[in-house]
Amino acid sequence: MVADSKSNSDLSFGKIFASSAFSACFAEVCTIPLDTAKVRLQLQKQAVAGDVVSLPKYKGMLGTVGTIAREEGLSALWKGIVPGLHRQCLYGGLRIGLYEPVKTFYVGKDHVGDVPLSKKILAAFTTGAFAIAVANPTDLVKVRLQAEGKLPPGVPRRYSGSLNAYSTIVRQEGVGALWTGLGPNIARNGIINAAELASYDQVKQTILKIPGFTDNVVTHLLAGLGAGFFAVCIGSPVDVVKSRMMGDSSYKNTLDCFIKTLKNDVSCFPLLLFCSLKNIYHHFALVTTSYSH
């Protein structure tokens, strides 16, 4: 997570990129079991047979984790870890590493005093959108690997691994297919990045006004937890649409996916609380490691 501009100004882009990427990768390793469960829940659709709606296979956070572990083994919870690390190196490094330069660009090099909140939000949205535009292929492969559950006997897996997934998608669907779901992905990550940074600064500012609190790791962690919860509350609906577009090619476009999900699977959007828990923990791990650097 981005600390105060004074501390970051002493670090080069390369150092900020490397420490941010490392922190994001650490957080990814810790949280990917929850992320795998989240993707399965997001891609789950209601099955209708006649007038009867069948019960969903996955129910809730713990139920989904338990079902995956029981049917596919514990290692299945770490599906997509390789492209997940690819994603965090690119997205995590760029969105934080570019934040200070972009913020300076928006306010001007000669700006004196506090940076307006609107400029912080704009800079964070810009870096989040740019970073995920670069990292979208890694996100696509991660979602597709996570989405594949237990297969019937004799049915081969769609992809044998992350590198095979990249090459298979390019060969069968074209290079442009690697950027499937780019629209909702930019919306999701731009919005979440902006919400994280703005709420992080605001929560931290509020905490520091409480007697006994200083600008230390505890304050950073509390601010990070608040930022993670606030950001995912805003970005969760877009996150559902992003995952569905990446995992299911039957949707025509972003609007079609949103309308069909809202119409047929409205129960999918209350995944808000579950996604919040996952992202709060991810943010906790990210802030913990970033602060140490």
XYZ file of C-alpha atoms in Angstrom:
293
model
C 0.000 0.000 0.000
C 1.201 3.513 -0.702
C 2.546 5.321 2.303
C 2.914 9.082 2.642
C 4.361 10.893 -0.339
C 7.365 12.064 1.686
C 8.546 8.529 2.364
C 7.893 7.385 -1.196
C 9.669 10.347 -2.802
C 12.987 9.021 -1.528
C 12.523 5.716 -3.339
C 13.064 5.098 -7.037
C 10.306 3.700 -9.227
C 12.199 0.409 -9.457
C 12.392 -0.006 -5.691
C 8.721 0.854 -5.182
C 7.735 -1.482 -8.031
C 9.798 -4.361 -6.632
C 8.605 -3.997 -3.019
C 4.975 -3.584 -4.126
C 5.175 -6.601 -6.426
C 6.725 -8.729 -3.664
C 4.067 -7.631 -1.187
C 1.264 -8.343 -3.649
C 2.684 -11.803 -4.405
C 2.902 -12.609 -0.692
C -0.718 -11.546 -0.246
C -1.741 -13.609 -3.278
C -0.199 -16.797 -1.871
C -2.052 -16.230 1.415
C -5.449 -15.471 -0.091
C -5.741 -17.490 -3.305
C -7.765 -20.323 -1.663
C -10.434 -17.734 -0.848
C -10.081 -16.246 -4.325
C -10.592 -19.659 -5.939
C -13.740 -20.151 -3.878
C -14.900 -16.650 -4.824
C -14.494 -17.357 -8.549
C -16.418 -20.630 -8.274
C -19.273 -18.844 -6.514
C -19.270 -16.018 -9.046
C -19.377 -18.393 -12.021
C -22.051 -20.608 -10.473
C -25.399 -20.256 -12.198
C -28.839 -21.451 -11.258
C -29.721 -24.754 -12.906
C -33.364 -25.089 -13.905
C -35.026 -28.419 -14.730
C -38.643 -27.825 -15.716
C -40.179 -25.731 -12.970
C -37.648 -26.823 -10.373
C -34.544 -24.842 -9.529
C -31.794 -27.180 -8.367
C -29.754 -26.383 -5.290
C -26.379 -24.727 -5.977
C -23.290 -26.881 -5.624
C -21.340 -24.241 -3.740
C -22.747 -22.523 -0.660
C -20.940 -19.800 1.238
C -17.250 -19.257 1.833
C -16.453 -22.199 4.108
C -18.838 -24.507 2.259
C -17.177 -23.750 -1.078
C -13.672 -24.201 0.303
C -14.741 -27.513 1.883
C -16.395 -28.786 -1.304
C -13.357 -28.004 -3.442
C -10.950 -29.591 -0.954
C -13.123 -32.698 -0.566
C -13.767 -33.306 -4.275
C -10.498 -32.131 -5.818
C -7.948 -32.127 -2.998
C -6.406 -29.280 -1.010
C -4.039 -28.378 -3.847
C -7.030 -27.394 -5.988
C -7.520 -24.352 -3.750
C -4.255 -22.988 -5.154
C -5.336 -23.334 -8.780
C -4.203 -20.333 -10.748
C -1.370 -19.459 -8.370
C 1.207 -19.152 -11.185
C -0.762 -16.674 -13.352
C -1.894 -15.104 -10.072
C 1.733 -14.308 -9.254
C 2.264 -13.088 -12.827
C -0.701 -10.766 -12.299
C 0.494 -9.430 -8.959
C 4.002 -8.722 -10.266
C 2.563 -6.598 -13.058
C -0.597 -5.157 -11.503
C 0.657 -4.799 -7.938
C 3.928 -3.263 -9.007
C 2.534 -0.844 -11.583
C -0.511 0.438 -9.713
C 1.540 1.431 -6.661
C 4.826 2.216 -8.380
C 3.185 4.683 -10.771
C 0.879 6.298 -8.208
C 3.264 9.029 -6.987
C 4.530 10.012 -10.490
C 0.977 10.158 -11.859
C -0.260 12.137 -8.847
C 2.607 14.602 -9.335
C 1.702 14.866 -13.025
C -1.900 15.789 -12.180
C -1.061 18.429 -9.544
C 2.107 19.710 -11.195
C 5.725 19.533 -10.093
C 5.543 22.921 -8.401
C 2.484 22.117 -6.290
C 2.841 23.070 -2.614
C 0.667 21.806 0.234
C -1.747 18.895 0.580
C -2.815 17.114 -2.587
C -6.594 17.459 -3.138
C -8.554 14.245 -2.576
C -9.951 14.462 -6.117
C -6.428 14.347 -7.561
C -5.552 11.340 -5.402
C -8.656 9.506 -6.608
C -7.927 10.403 -10.240
C -4.291 9.278 -9.963
C -5.253 6.017 -8.279
C -7.957 5.276 -10.868
C -5.489 5.987 -13.681
C -2.767 3.703 -12.325
C -5.257 0.951 -11.473
C -6.785 1.050 -14.958
C -3.417 1.130 -16.718
C -1.925 -1.647 -14.594
C -4.803 -4.070 -15.180
C -4.843 -3.287 -18.905
C -1.265 -4.578 -18.984
C -2.002 -7.543 -16.677
C -5.373 -8.616 -18.136
C -4.007 -11.769 -19.887
C -2.687 -13.070 -16.561
C -6.052 -12.395 -14.907
C -7.887 -14.240 -17.689
C -5.711 -17.355 -17.370
C -5.993 -17.290 -13.586
C -9.800 -17.191 -13.682
C -10.026 -19.972 -16.265
C -7.751 -22.271 -14.282
C -9.654 -21.549 -11.058
C -13.022 -22.092 -12.728
C -12.316 -25.692 -13.776
C -13.715 -28.031 -11.151
C -13.865 -31.803 -10.852
C -14.250 -33.448 -14.267
C -15.931 -36.780 -15.133
C -13.598 -39.751 -15.657
C -11.927 -39.689 -19.064
C -12.574 -36.004 -19.697
C -9.284 -34.116 -20.208
C -8.653 -30.784 -18.591
C -9.001 -27.712 -20.741
C -5.484 -26.552 -19.908
C -2.539 -28.485 -18.492
C -1.024 -25.432 -16.846
C -0.620 -21.690 -17.042
C 1.800 -21.575 -19.980
C -0.358 -24.059 -21.873
C -3.371 -21.865 -21.146
C -1.702 -18.775 -22.604
C -0.672 -20.600 -25.783
C -3.984 -22.458 -26.174
C -6.030 -19.272 -25.864
C -3.861 -17.508 -28.474
C -3.973 -20.501 -30.825
C -7.701 -21.201 -30.544
C -9.176 -17.760 -29.898
C -6.578 -15.285 -31.107
C -4.268 -12.851 -29.321
C -7.136 -10.431 -28.683
C -8.890 -13.063 -26.565
C -6.258 -12.519 -23.856
C -7.955 -9.196 -23.205
C -11.434 -10.694 -22.779
C -13.286 -8.887 -20.014
C -10.985 -5.860 -20.214
C -13.856 -3.365 -19.861
C -15.236 -4.611 -16.525
C -11.710 -5.404 -15.364
C -10.616 -1.791 -15.906
C -13.783 -0.559 -14.211
C -13.299 -2.924 -11.265
C -9.613 -2.292 -10.666
C -9.733 1.419 -11.415
C -12.623 1.888 -8.992
C -11.148 -0.370 -6.314
C -7.701 1.207 -6.549
C -9.196 4.696 -6.268
C -11.426 3.645 -3.358
C -8.545 1.909 -1.572
C -6.204 4.864 -1.685
C -8.828 7.490 -0.853
C -10.329 5.514 2.036
C -6.864 4.489 3.251
C -5.808 8.125 3.563
C -9.094 9.124 5.201
C -9.162 6.249 7.715
C -5.518 6.814 8.594
C -6.143 10.542 9.071
C -9.091 9.786 11.371
C -7.149 7.226 13.418
C -4.254 9.621 13.967
C -6.660 12.075 15.597
C -7.436 9.497 18.310
C -5.244 9.978 21.423
C -2.584 7.303 21.723
C -2.289 6.485 18.017
C 0.834 7.368 16.053
C 1.951 6.817 12.462
C 3.133 3.232 12.990
C 2.423 -0.266 11.676
C -0.768 -0.645 13.756
C -2.234 2.501 12.230
C -1.260 1.362 8.741
C -2.877 -2.036 9.283
C -6.135 -0.577 10.596
C -6.265 1.871 7.704
C -5.507 -0.945 5.265
C -8.283 -3.155 6.635
C -10.782 -0.310 6.358
C -9.640 0.494 2.834
C -9.942 -3.140 1.728
C -13.509 -3.424 3.026
C -14.628 -0.103 1.558
C -13.048 -0.791 -1.842
C -14.607 -4.211 -2.291
C -18.039 -2.948 -1.230
C -17.854 -0.607 -4.208
C -16.236 -2.993 -6.684
C -17.934 -6.319 -5.921
C -20.715 -6.182 -8.579
C -18.177 -5.331 -11.293
C -15.938 -8.128 -10.001
C -18.747 -10.668 -10.534
C -19.259 -9.486 -14.132
C -15.507 -9.553 -14.796
C -15.134 -13.139 -13.576
C -18.143 -14.320 -15.567
C -16.956 -12.751 -18.809
C -13.518 -14.293 -18.402
C -14.840 -17.725 -17.435
C -17.785 -17.944 -19.850
C -17.551 -16.917 -23.512
C -21.331 -17.023 -24.053
C -21.826 -13.352 -23.147
C -21.917 -10.833 -25.995
C -20.457 -7.935 -24.041
C -20.217 -6.385 -20.571
C -23.777 -5.036 -20.576
C -25.180 -8.394 -21.712
C -23.319 -10.173 -18.918
C -24.505 -7.681 -16.297
C -28.165 -7.838 -17.390
C -28.246 -11.662 -17.585
C -26.550 -12.028 -14.212
C -28.888 -9.512 -12.603
C -31.927 -11.163 -14.185
C -31.095 -14.838 -13.729
C -28.653 -14.946 -10.825
C -29.390 -11.955 -8.653
C -28.313 -14.036 -5.649
C -24.760 -13.787 -6.963
C -24.384 -10.153 -5.966
C -24.780 -10.793 -2.203
C -21.303 -12.349 -2.502
C -20.341 -8.858 -1.338
C -19.640 -9.957 2.239
C -17.628 -12.973 1.120
C -15.579 -10.900 -1.325
C -15.044 -8.345 1.419
C -13.543 -10.965 3.748
C -11.228 -12.206 1.022
C -10.087 -8.731 -0.021
C -9.694 -7.504 3.559
C -7.329 -10.389 4.259
C -5.497 -9.749 0.970
C -5.140 -6.088 1.905
C -3.949 -7.022 5.408
C -1.155 -9.183 3.975
C -0.258 -6.555 1.364
C -0.048 -3.698 3.888
C 1.886 -5.828 6.380
C 4.575 -6.682 3.857
C 4.652 -3.260 2.169
C 5.144 -1.505 5.512
C 8.185 -3.643 6.256
C 9.828 -2.318 3.124
